[in-house]
PDB file of C-alpha atoms in Angstrom:
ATOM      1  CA  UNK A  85       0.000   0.000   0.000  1.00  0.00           C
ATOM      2  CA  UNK A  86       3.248   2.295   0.404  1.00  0.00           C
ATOM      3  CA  UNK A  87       3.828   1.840  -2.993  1.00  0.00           C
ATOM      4  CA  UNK A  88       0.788   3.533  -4.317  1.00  0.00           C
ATOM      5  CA  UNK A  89       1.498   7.026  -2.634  1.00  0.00           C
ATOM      6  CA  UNK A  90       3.528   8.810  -5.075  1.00  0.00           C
ATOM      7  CA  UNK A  91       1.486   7.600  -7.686  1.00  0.00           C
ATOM      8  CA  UNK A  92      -1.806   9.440  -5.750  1.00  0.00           C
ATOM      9  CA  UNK A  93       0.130  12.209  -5.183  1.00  0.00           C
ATOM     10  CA  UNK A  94       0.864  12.791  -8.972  1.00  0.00           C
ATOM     11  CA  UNK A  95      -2.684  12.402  -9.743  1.00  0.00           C
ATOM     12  CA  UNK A  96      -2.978  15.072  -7.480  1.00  0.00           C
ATOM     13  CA  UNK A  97      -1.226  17.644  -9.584  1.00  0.00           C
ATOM     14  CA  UNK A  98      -3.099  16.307 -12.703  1.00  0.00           C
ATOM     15  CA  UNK A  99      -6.636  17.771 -10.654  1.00  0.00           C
ATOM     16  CA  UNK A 100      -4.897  20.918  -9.996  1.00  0.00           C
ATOM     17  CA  UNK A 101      -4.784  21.799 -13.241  1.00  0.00           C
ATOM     18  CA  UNK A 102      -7.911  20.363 -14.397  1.00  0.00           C
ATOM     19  CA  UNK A 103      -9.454  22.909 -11.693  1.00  0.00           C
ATOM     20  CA  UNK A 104      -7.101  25.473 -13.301  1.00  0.00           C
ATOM     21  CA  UNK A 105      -8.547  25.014 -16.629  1.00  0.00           C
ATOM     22  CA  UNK A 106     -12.230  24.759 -15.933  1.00  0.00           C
ATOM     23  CA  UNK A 107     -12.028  28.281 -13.701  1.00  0.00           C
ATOM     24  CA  UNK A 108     -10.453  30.083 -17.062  1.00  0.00           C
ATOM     25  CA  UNK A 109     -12.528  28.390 -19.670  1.00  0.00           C
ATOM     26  CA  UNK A 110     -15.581  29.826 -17.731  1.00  0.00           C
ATOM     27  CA  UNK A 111     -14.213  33.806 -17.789  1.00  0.00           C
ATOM     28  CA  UNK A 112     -13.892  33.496 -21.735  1.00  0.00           C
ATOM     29  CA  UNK A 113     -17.024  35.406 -22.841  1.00  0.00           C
ATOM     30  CA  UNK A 114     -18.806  33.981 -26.556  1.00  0.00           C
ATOM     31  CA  UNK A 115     -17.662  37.010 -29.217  1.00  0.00           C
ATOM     32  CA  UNK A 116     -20.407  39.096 -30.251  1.00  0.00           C
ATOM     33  CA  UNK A 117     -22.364  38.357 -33.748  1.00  0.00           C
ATOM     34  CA  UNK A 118     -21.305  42.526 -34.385  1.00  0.00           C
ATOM     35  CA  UNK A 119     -17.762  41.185 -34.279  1.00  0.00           C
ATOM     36  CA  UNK A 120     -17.524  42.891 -31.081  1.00  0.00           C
ATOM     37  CA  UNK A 121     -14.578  41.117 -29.137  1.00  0.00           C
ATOM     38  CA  UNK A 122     -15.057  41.398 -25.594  1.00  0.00           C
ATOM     39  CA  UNK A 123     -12.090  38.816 -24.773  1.00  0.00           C
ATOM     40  CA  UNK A 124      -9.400  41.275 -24.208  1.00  0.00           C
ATOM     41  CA  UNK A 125      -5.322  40.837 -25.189  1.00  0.00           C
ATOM     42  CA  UNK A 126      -4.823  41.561 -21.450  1.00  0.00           C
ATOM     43  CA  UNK A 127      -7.363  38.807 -20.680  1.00  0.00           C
ATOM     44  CA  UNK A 128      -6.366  36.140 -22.735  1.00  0.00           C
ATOM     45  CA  UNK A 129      -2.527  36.616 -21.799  1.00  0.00           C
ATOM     46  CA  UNK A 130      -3.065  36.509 -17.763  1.00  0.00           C
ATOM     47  CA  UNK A 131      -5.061  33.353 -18.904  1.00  0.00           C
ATOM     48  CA  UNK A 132      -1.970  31.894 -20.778  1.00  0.00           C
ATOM     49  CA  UNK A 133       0.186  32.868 -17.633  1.00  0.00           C
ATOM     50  CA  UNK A 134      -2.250  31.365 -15.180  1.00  0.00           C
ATOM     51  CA  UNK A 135      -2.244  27.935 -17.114  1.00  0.00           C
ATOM     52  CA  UNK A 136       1.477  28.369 -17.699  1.00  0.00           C
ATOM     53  CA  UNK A 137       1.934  28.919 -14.247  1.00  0.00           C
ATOM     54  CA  UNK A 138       0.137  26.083 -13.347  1.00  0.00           C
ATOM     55  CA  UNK A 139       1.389  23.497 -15.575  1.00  0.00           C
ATOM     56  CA  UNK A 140       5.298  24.682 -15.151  1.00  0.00           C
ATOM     57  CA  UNK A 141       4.663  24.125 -11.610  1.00  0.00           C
ATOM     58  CA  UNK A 142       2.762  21.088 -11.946  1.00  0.00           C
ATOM     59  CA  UNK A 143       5.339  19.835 -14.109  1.00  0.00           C
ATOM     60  CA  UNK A 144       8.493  20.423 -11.885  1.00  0.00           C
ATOM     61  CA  UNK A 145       6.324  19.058  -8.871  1.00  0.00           C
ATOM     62  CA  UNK A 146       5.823  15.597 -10.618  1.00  0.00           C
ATOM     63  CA  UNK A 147       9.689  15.498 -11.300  1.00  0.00           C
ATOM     64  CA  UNK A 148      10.225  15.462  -7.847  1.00  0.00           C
ATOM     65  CA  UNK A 149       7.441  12.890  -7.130  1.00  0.00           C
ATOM     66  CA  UNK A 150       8.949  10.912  -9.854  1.00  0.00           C
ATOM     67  CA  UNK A 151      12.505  11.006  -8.380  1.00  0.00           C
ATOM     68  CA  UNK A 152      11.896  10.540  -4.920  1.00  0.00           C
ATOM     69  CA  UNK A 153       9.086   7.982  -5.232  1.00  0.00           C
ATOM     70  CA  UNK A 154      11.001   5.776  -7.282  1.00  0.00           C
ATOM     71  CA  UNK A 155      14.393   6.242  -4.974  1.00  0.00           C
ATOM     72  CA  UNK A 156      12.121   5.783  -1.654  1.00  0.00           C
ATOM     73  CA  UNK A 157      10.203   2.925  -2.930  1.00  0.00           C
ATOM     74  CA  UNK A 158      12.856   1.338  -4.139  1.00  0.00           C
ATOM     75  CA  UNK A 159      15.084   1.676  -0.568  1.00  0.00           C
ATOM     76  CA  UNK A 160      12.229   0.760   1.104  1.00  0.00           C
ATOM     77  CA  UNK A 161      11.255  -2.691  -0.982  1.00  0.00           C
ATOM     78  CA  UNK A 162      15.062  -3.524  -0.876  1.00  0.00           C
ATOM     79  CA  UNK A 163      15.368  -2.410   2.651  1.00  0.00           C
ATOM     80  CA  UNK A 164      12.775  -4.762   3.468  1.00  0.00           C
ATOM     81  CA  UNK A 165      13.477  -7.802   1.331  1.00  0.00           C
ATOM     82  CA  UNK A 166      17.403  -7.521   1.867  1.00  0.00           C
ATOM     83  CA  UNK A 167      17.609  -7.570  -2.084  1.00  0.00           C
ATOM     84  CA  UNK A 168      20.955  -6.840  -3.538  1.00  0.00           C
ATOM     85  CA  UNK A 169      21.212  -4.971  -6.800  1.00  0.00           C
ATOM     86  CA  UNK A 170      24.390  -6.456  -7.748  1.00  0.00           C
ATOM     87  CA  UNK A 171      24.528 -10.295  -7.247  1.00  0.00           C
ATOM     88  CA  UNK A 172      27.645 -11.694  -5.374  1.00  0.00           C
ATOM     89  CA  UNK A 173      28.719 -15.105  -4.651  1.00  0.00           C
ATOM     90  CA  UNK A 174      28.703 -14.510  -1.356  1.00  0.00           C
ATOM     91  CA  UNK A 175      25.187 -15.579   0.191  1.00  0.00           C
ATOM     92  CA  UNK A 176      23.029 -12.698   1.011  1.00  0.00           C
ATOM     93  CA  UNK A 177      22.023 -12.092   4.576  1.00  0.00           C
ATOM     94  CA  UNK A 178      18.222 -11.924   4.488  1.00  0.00           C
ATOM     95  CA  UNK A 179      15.262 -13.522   5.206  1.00  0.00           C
ATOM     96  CA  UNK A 180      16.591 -17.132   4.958  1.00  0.00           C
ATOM     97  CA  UNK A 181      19.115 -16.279   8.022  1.00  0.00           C
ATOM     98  CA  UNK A 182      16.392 -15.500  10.113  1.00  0.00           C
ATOM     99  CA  UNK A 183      16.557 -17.910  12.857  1.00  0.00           C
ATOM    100  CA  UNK A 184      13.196 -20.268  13.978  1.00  0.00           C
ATOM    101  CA  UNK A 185      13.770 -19.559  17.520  1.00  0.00           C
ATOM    102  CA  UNK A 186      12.596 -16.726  19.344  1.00  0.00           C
ATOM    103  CA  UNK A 187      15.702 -14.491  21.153  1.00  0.00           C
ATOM    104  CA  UNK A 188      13.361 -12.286  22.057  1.00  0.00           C
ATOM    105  CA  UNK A 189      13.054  -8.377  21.191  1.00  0.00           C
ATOM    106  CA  UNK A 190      15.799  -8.120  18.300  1.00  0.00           C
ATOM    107  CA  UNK A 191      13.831  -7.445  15.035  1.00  0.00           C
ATOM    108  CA  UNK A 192      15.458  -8.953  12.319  1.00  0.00           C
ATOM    109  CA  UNK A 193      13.545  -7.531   9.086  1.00  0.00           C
ATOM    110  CA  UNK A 194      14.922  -3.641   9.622  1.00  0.00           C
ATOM    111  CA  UNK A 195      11.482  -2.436  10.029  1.00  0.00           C
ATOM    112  CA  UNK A 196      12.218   0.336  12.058  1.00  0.00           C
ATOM    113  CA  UNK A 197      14.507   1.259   9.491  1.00  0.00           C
ATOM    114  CA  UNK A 198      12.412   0.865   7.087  1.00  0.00           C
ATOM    115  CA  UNK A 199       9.801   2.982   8.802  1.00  0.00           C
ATOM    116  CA  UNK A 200      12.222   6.021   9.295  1.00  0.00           C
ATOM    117  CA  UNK A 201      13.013   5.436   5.174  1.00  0.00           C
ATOM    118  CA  UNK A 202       9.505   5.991   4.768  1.00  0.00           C
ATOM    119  CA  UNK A 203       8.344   9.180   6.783  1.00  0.00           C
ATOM    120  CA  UNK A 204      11.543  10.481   5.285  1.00  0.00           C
ATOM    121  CA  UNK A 205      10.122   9.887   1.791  1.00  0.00           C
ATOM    122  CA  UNK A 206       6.495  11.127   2.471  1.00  0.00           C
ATOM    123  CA  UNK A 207       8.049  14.643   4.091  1.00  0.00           C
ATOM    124  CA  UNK A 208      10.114  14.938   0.795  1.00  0.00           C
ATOM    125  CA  UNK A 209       6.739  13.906  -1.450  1.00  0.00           C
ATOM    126  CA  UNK A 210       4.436  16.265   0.428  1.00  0.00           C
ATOM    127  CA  UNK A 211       7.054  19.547  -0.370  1.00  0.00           C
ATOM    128  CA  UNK A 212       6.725  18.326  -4.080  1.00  0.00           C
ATOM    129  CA  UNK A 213       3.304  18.373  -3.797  1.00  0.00           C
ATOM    130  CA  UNK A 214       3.181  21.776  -2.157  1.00  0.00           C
ATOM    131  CA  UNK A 215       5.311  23.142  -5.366  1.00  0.00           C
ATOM    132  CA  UNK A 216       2.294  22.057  -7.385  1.00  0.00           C
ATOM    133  CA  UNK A 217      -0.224  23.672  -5.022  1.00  0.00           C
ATOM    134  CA  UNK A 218       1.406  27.176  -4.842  1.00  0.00           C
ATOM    135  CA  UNK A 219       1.416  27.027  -9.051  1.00  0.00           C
ATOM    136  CA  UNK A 220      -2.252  26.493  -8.327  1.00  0.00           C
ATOM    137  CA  UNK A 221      -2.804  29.592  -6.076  1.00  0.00           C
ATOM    138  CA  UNK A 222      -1.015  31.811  -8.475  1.00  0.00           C
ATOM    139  CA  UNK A 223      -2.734  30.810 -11.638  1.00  0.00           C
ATOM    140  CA  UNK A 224      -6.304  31.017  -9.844  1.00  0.00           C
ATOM    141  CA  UNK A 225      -4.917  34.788  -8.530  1.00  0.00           C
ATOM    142  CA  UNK A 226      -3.913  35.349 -12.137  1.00  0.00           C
ATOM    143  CA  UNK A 227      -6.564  34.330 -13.710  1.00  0.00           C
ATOM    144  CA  UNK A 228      -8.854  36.831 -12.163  1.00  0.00           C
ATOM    145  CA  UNK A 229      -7.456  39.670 -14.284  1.00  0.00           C
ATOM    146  CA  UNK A 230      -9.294  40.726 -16.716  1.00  0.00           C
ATOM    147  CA  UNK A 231      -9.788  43.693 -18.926  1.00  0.00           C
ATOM    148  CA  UNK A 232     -13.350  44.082 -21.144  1.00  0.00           C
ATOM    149  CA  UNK A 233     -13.306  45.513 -24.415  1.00  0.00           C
ATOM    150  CA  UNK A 234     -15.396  48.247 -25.371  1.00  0.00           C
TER     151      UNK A 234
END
């Protein structure tokens, strides 16, 4: 189920600007059949730098919820599994040198470790998502200028 987060958090920034674009494409007013034009220069460029500012943000947020989901994941399922990328003929200490009998309190599987890998991971995923979130803010400020035509 820790697998799944950063891929919920990108959708994330995928709604974000799905919100972004539904908020402009209701300002744009229909053009006149007088061939009035009431959608202003000033209008339609704070529109372009609303959804630019939206999608440049959204865009370097899901970089960083690429890169650090697939690094955390990664340490995490290896961390876990005792999985080595690069084979050795040495036999791997993992799961099959677990003893059958109990010691008593020593936790063999590293989850603790594996627990501190993962908070670590979800801090570093929730400022990516934040980058995406401020893009939003902006655009939807940005997006309220507007400037009517005659």
């Amino acid at each position: 189920m820790k697998n799944v987060i950063p891929i919920v958090m990108a959708g994330v920034i995928g709604i974000y600007g799905l919100i972004v674009a539904v908020i402009i494409s209701q300002s744009i007013v229909t053009p006149s059949t007088e061939r009035n034009n009431a959608y202003s220069t000033y209008t339609g460029l704070a529109h372009l730098c609303a959804g630019l500012c939206c999608g440049v943000s959204g865009l370097a947020a899901g970089a960083c919820i690429g890169i650090v989901g697939d690094y955390g994941i990664r340490a995490v399922g290896y961390r876990a599994s005792q999985i080595t990328l690069f084979p050795s003929d040495k036999e791997a200490a993992g799961y099959s040198t677990i003893p059958d009998e109990d010691r008593g309190g020593d936790d063999v599987s590293g989850s603790d470790d594996q627990n501190k890998l993962f908070v670590g991971m979800l801090i570093m995923l929730i400022f990516s998502e934040a980058l995406a979130l401020y893009g939003m803010i902006v655009a939807l400020i940005v997006s309220q200028h507007s400037y009517s035509c005659g």
